[in-house]
Short mmCIF file of C-alpha atoms in Angstrom, two decimals:
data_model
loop_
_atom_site.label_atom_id
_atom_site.label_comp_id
_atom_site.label_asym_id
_atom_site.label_seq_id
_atom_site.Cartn_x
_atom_site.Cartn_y
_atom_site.Cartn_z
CA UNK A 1 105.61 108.74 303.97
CA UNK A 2 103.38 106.22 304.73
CA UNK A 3 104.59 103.03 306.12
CA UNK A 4 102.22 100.31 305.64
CA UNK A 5 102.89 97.94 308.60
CA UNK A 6 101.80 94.01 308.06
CA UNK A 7 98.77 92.81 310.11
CA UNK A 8 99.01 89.03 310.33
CA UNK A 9 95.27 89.46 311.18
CA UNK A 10 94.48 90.63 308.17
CA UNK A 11 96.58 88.38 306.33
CA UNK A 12 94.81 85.64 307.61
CA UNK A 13 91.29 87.62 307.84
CA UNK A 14 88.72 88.01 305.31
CA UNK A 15 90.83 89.46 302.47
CA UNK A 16 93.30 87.13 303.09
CA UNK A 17 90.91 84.20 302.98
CA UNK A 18 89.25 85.81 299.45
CA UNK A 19 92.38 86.94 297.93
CA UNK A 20 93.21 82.92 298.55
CA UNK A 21 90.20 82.28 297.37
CA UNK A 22 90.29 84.15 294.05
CA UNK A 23 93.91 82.97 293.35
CA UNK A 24 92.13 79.26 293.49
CA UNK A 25 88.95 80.74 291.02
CA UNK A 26 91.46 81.84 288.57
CA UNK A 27 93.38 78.50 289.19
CA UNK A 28 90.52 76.50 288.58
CA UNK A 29 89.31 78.78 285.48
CA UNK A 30 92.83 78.55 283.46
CA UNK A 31 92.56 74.48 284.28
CA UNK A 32 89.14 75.04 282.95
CA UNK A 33 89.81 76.74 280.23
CA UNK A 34 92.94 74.16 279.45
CA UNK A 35 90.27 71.39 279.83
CA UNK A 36 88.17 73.05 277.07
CA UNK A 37 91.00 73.28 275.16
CA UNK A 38 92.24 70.35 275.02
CA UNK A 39 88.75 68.70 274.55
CA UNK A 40 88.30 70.99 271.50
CA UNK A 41 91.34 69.39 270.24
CA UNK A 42 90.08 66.09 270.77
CA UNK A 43 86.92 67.09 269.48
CA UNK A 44 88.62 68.44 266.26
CA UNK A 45 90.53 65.38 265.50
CA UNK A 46 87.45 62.77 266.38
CA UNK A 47 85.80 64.46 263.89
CA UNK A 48 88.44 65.06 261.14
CA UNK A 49 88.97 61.23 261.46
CA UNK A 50 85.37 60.48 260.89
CA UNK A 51 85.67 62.86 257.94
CA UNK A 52 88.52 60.73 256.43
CA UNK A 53 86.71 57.80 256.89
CA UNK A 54 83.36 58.59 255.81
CA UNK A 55 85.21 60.42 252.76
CA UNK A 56 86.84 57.04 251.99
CA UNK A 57 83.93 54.53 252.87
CA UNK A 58 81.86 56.93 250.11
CA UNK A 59 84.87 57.15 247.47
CA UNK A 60 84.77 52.88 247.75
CA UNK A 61 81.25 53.39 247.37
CA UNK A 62 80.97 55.35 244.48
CA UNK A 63 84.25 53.63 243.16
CA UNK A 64 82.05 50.23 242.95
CA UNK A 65 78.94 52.31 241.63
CA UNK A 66 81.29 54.16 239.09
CA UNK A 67 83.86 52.23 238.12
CA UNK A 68 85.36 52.20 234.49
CA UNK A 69 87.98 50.77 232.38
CA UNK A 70 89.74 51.70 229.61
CA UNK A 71 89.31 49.94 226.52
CA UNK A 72 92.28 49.18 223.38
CA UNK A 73 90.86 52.11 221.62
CA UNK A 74 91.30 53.95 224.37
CA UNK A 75 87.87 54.82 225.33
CA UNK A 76 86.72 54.69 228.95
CA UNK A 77 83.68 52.79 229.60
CA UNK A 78 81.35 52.13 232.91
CA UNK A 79 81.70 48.58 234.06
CA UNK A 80 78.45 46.20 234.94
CA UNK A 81 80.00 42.98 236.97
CA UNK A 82 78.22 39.90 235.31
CA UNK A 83 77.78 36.80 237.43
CA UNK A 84 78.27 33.58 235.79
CA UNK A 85 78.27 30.03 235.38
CA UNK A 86 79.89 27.08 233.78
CA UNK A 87 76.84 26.23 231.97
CA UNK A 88 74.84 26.66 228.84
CA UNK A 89 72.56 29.55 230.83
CA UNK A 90 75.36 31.75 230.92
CA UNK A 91 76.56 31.24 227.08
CA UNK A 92 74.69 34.33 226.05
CA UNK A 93 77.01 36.59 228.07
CA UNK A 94 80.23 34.82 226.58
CA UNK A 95 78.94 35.32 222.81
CA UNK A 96 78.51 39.40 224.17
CA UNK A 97 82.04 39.23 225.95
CA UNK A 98 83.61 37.57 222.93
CA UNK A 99 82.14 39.61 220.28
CA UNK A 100 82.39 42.88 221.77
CA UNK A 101 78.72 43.89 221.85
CA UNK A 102 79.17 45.57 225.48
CA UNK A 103 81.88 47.80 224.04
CA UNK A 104 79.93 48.75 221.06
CA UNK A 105 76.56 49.55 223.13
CA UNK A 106 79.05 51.77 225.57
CA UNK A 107 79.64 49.66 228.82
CA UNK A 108 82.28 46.70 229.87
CA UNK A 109 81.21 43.48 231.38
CA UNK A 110 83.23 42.18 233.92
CA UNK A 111 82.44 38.63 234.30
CA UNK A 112 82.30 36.54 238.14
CA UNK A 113 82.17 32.99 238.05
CA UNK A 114 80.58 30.82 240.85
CA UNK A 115 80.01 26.90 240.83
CA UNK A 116 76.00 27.06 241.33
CA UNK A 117 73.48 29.39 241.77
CA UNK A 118 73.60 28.99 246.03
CA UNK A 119 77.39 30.76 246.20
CA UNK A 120 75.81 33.11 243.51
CA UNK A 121 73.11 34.15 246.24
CA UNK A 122 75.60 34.53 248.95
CA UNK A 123 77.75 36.59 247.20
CA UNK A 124 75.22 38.56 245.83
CA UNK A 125 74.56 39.44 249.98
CA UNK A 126 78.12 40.92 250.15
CA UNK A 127 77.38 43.38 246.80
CA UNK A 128 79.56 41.24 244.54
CA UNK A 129 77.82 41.43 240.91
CA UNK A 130 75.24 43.36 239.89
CA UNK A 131 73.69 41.11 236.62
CA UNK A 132 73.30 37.43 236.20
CA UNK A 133 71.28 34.34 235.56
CA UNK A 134 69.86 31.23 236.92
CA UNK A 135 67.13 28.93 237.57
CA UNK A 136 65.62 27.61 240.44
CA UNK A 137 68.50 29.53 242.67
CA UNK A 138 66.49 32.67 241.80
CA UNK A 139 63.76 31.81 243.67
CA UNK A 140 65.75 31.16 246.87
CA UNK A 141 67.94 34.39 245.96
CA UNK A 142 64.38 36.92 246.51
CA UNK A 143 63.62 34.94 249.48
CA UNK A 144 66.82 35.42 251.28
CA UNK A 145 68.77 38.09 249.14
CA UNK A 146 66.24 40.85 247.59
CA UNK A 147 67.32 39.48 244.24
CA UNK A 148 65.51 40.69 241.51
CA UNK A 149 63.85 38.95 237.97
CA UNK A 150 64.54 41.38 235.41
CA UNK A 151 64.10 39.09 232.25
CA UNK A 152 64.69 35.47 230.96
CA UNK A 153 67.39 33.94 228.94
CA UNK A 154 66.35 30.31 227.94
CA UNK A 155 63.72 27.61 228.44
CA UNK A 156 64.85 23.88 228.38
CA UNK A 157 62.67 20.71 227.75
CA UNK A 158 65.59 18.04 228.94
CA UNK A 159 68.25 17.84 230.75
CA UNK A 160 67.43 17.73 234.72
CA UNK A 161 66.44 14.53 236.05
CA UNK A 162 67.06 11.89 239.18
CA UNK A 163 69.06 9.20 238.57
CA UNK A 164 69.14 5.53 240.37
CA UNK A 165 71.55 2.44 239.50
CA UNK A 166 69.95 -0.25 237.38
CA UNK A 167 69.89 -3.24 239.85
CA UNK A 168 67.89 -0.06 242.33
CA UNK A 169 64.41 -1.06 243.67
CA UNK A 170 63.10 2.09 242.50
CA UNK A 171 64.01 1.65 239.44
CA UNK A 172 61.72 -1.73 238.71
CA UNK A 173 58.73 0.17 239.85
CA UNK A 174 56.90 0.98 236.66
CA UNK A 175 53.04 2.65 236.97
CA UNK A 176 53.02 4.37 240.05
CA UNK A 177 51.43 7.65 238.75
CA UNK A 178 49.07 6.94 235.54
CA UNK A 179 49.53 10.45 235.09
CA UNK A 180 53.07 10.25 234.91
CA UNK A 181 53.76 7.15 232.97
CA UNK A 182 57.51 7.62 232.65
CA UNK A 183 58.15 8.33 236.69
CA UNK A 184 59.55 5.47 238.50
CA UNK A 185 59.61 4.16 241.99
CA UNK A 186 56.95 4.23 244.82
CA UNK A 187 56.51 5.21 248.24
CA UNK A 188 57.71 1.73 249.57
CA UNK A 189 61.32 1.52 247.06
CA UNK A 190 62.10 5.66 247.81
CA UNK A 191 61.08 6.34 251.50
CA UNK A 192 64.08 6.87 253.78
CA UNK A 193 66.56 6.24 251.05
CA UNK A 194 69.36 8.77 250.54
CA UNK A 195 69.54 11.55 247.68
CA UNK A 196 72.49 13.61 246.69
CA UNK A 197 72.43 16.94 245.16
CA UNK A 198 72.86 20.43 245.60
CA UNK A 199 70.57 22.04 247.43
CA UNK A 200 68.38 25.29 246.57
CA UNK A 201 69.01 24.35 243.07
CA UNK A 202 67.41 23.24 239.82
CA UNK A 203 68.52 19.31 240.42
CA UNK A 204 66.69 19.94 243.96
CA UNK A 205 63.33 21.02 242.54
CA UNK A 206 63.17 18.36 240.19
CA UNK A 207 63.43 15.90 243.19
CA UNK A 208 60.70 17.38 245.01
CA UNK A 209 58.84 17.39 241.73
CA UNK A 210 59.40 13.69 241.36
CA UNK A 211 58.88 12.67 245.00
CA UNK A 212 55.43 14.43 244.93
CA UNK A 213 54.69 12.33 242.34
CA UNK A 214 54.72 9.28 243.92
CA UNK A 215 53.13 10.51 246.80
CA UNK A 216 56.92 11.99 248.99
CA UNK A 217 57.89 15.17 250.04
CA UNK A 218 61.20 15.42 250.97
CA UNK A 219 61.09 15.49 254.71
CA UNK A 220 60.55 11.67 253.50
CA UNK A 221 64.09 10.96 251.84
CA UNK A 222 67.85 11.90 253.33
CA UNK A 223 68.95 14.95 250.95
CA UNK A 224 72.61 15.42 251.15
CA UNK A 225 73.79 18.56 249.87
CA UNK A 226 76.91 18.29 247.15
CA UNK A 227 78.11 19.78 244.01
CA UNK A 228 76.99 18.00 241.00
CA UNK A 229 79.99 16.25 240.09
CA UNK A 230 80.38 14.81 243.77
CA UNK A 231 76.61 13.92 243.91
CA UNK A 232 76.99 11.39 241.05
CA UNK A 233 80.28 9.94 242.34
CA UNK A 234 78.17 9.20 245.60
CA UNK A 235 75.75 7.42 243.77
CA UNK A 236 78.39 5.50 241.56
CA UNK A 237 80.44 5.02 244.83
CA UNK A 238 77.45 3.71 246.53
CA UNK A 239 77.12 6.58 249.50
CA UNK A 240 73.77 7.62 247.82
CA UNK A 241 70.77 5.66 246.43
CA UNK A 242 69.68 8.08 244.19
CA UNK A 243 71.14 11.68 242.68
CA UNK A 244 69.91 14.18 240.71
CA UNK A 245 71.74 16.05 237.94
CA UNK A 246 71.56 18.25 234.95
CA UNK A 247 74.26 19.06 232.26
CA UNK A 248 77.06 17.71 231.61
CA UNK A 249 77.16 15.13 234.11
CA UNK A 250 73.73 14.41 233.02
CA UNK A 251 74.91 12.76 230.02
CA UNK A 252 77.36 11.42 231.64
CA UNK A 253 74.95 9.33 233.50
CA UNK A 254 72.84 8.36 230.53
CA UNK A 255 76.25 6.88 228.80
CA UNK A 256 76.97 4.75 232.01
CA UNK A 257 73.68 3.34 231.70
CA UNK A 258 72.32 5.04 234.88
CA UNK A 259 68.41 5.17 234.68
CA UNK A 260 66.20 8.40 235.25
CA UNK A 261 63.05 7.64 238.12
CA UNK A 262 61.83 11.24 237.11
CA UNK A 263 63.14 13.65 234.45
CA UNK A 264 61.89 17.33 234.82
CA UNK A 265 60.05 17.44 230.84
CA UNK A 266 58.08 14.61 232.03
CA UNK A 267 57.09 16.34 235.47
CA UNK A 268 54.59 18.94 234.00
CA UNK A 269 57.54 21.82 234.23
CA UNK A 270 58.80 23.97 232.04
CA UNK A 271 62.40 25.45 233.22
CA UNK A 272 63.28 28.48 232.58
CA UNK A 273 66.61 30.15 233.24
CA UNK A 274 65.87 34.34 234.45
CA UNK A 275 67.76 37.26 233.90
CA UNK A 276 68.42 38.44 238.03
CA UNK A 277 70.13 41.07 239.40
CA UNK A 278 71.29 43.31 242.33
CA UNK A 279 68.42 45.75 243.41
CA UNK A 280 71.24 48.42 243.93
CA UNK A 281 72.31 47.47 240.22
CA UNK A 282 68.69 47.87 239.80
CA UNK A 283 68.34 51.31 241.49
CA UNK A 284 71.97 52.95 241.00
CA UNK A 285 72.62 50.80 236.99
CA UNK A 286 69.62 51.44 235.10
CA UNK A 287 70.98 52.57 231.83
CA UNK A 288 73.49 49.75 231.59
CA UNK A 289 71.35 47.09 232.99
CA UNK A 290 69.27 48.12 230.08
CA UNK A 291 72.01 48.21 227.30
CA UNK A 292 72.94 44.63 229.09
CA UNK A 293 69.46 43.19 228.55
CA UNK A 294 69.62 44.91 225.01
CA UNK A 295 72.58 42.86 223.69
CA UNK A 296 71.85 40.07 225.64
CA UNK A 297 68.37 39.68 223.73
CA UNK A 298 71.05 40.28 220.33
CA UNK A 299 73.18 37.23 221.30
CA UNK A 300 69.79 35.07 222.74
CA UNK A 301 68.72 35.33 218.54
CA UNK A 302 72.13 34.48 217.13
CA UNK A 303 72.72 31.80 219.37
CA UNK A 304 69.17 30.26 218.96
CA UNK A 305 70.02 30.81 214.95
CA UNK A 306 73.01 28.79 214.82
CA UNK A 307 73.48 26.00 216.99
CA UNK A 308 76.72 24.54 215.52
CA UNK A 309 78.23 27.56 215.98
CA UNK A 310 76.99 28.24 219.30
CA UNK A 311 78.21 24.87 220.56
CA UNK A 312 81.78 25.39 219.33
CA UNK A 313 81.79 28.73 221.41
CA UNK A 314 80.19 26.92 224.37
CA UNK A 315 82.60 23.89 224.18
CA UNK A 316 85.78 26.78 223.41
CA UNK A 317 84.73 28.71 226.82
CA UNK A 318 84.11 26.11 228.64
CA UNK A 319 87.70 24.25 227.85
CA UNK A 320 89.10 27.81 228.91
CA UNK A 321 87.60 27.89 232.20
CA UNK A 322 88.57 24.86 233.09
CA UNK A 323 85.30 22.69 233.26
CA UNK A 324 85.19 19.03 231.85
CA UNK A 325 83.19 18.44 228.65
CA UNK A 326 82.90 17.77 224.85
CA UNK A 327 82.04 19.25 221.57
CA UNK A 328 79.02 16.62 221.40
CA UNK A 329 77.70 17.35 224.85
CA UNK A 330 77.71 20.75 224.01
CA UNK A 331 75.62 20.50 220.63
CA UNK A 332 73.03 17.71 223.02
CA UNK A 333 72.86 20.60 225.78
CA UNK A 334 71.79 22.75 222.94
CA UNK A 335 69.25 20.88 221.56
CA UNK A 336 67.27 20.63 225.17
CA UNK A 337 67.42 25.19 225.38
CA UNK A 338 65.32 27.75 223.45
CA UNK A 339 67.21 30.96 223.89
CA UNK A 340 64.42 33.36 224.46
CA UNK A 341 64.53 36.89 222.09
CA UNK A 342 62.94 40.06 222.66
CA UNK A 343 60.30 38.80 220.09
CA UNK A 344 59.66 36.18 222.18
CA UNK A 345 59.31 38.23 225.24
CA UNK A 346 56.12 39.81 223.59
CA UNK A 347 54.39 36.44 224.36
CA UNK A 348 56.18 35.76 227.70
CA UNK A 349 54.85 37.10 231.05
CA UNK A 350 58.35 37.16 233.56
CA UNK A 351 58.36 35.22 236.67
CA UNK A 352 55.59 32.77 236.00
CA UNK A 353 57.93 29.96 236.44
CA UNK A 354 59.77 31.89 239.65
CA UNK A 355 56.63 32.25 240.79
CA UNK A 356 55.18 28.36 240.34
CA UNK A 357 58.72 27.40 241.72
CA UNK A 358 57.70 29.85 244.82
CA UNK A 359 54.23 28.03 245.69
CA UNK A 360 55.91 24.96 245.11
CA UNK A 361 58.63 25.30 247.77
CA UNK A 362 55.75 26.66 250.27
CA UNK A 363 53.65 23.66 249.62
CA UNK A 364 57.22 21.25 250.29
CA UNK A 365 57.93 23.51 253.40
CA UNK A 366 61.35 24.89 251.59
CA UNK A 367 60.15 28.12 252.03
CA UNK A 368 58.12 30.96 253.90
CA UNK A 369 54.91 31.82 252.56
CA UNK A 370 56.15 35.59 252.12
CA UNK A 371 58.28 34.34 249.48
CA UNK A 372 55.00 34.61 247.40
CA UNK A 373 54.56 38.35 247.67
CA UNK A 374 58.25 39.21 247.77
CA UNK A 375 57.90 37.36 244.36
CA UNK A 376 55.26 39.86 243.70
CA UNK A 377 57.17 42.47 244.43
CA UNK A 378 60.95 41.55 243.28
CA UNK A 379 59.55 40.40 239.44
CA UNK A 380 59.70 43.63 236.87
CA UNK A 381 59.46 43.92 233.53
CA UNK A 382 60.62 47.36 232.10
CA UNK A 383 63.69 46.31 231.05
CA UNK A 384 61.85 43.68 228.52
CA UNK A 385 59.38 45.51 227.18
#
């Protein structure tokens, strides 16, 4: 028998000191290993998280892109989100809605309303519609936005104009422009006086079309920006000097005897109202933008072929949506339009008037000269032609 007799050298010696030692390495490998565990585990959720989340960002995604709705019959159909407006450029879309020509060419419009074309821009930043139309917005809307022209939907000869009081000094000054026989007012009567209207709009061009004129820009006036209806209460209130408008309240200002200093049809313009839309709409939508433009060209004819008909629907819709107006300002706000077909599109070249409205606004200082190519760029035709 061997009897193995404890050397408290040798406990504390060498081995001892490396048998301490490798109890420490295996210590500090398990914590390791624990470590590695446990950051594994983190790891593994982190990225199971990001899964969900990316899974559900692209499912709202694709929900937006690929959204559909079941009709009364029973048939499920993609929807195309239409922006609108309370005004005759937006009719066409209402005669489509109310006579079911989405359904029957295979989509579902889902109409947006906005006020004016500016909250249509905005909300055309935060992906909200992917088909609409407007006027002088649209220019404003590729500038800022990336919108695109994809078409037109009317051209009016009446309708847009600056208005003054009678007892106004601008509106005594008769001859200013020989060229321009029916423009009143003159540098001395309209410099530093203050305009009301809503800015980046149609009513705003036809200002800066009137103060050029007489010889203005409109770094020379005090342009407050309201809605339409508040702009003409300034100038009946007294807060403004001069305002511009279009319809309704346009009539509404002829009827209380308020007098037009420069009306767009005398101005050397012709206005036209564009199809726009959403370049992903653009990219992602091309078959129903398409069928859109299709029956939108359909309802442009029968609308242009029936006025008295058209201006019950317009006065009908607009009653439902809550916006103040009459049966016969209806019928005068459709004798001003030409709803344009696809025959007429033959003849038409798209964004000619985006693109005068463009230079314009450079030459004022409204906007950037890049505005000009993005115009270039931004303007397309193959859904016309």
């Amino acid at each position: 028998m061997i009897k193995i007799v404890k050397d408290k050298s040798f406990e504390s010696g060498y081995y001892g000191i490396n048998n301490i030692a490798l109890k420490n390495e295996g210590s500090k490998r398990r914590r390791w290993i624990m470590k590695k565990r446990s950051f594994r585990k983190i790891w593994m959720v982190a990225m199971s998280v990001l899964l969900i989340f990316m899974a559900t960002g692209c499912g709202k995604n694709n929900e937006k892109e690929e959204k559909k709705v079941t009709t009364s019959s029973g048939e499920e159909l993609p929807v195309l989100r239409v922006a609108i407006m309370p005004f005759v450029t937006s009719l066409p879309t209402e005669y489509i809605v109310e006579n079911n020509l989405d359904e029957k060419a295979g989509f579902k419009i889902e109409t947006i309303m906005f006020s004016t074309g500016a909250p249509m821009n905005e909300a055309l930043a935060a992906d909200e519609w992917d088909v609409g139309a407007m006027g002088a917005a649209a220019v404003t809307g590729v500038a800022n936005y990336d919108m695109m022209i994809i078409g037109e939907v009317l051209e009016s000869t009446d309708g847009l104009a600056v208005f003054t009081k009678p007892d106004s000094k601008m509106a005594k000054v008769k001859g200013t422009n020989p060229s321009f026989p029916s423009v009143l007012g003159d540098a001395d009567s309209v410099k530093g006086t203050t305009i009301s209207l809503p800015v980046g709009t149609a009513q705003h061009f036809t200002t800066l079309k009137w103060l050029e004129k007489i010889g203005l820009e409109g770094t020379d006036v005090n342009i407050v920006n309201m809605e339409t209806a508040q702009a003409y209460q300034a100038l009946q209130a007294g807060e403004a000097d001069a305002t511009a408008l279009n319809v309704p309240t346009f009539f509404e200002a002829e009827k209380d005897g308020m007098v037009q200093v420069g009306n767009l049809a005398d101005l050397g313009t012709r206005y036209v109202d564009m199809v726009v839309a959403n370049r992903k709409a653009v990219e992602k939508k091309e078959e129903l933008l398409q069928k859109y433009i299709s029956v939108l060209f359909e309802a442009n004819a029968a609308l242009e072929a029936d006025k008295e008909a058209a201006a019950e629907l317009m006065h009908q819709w607009l009653t439902d949506v809550g916006a103040e107006t009459s049966l016969e300002n209806c019928k005068s706000d459709l004798e001003r339009v030409f709803f344009i077909s696809k025959e007429d599109m033959g003849e038409r070249t798209i964004g000619t008037f985006a693109k005068e409205l463009g230079e314009f606004y450079v030459d004022q200082g409204q906007l950037e000269p890049d505005v000009i190519d993005k115009l270039d760029n931004n303007v397309i035709d193959k859904f016309t032609k």
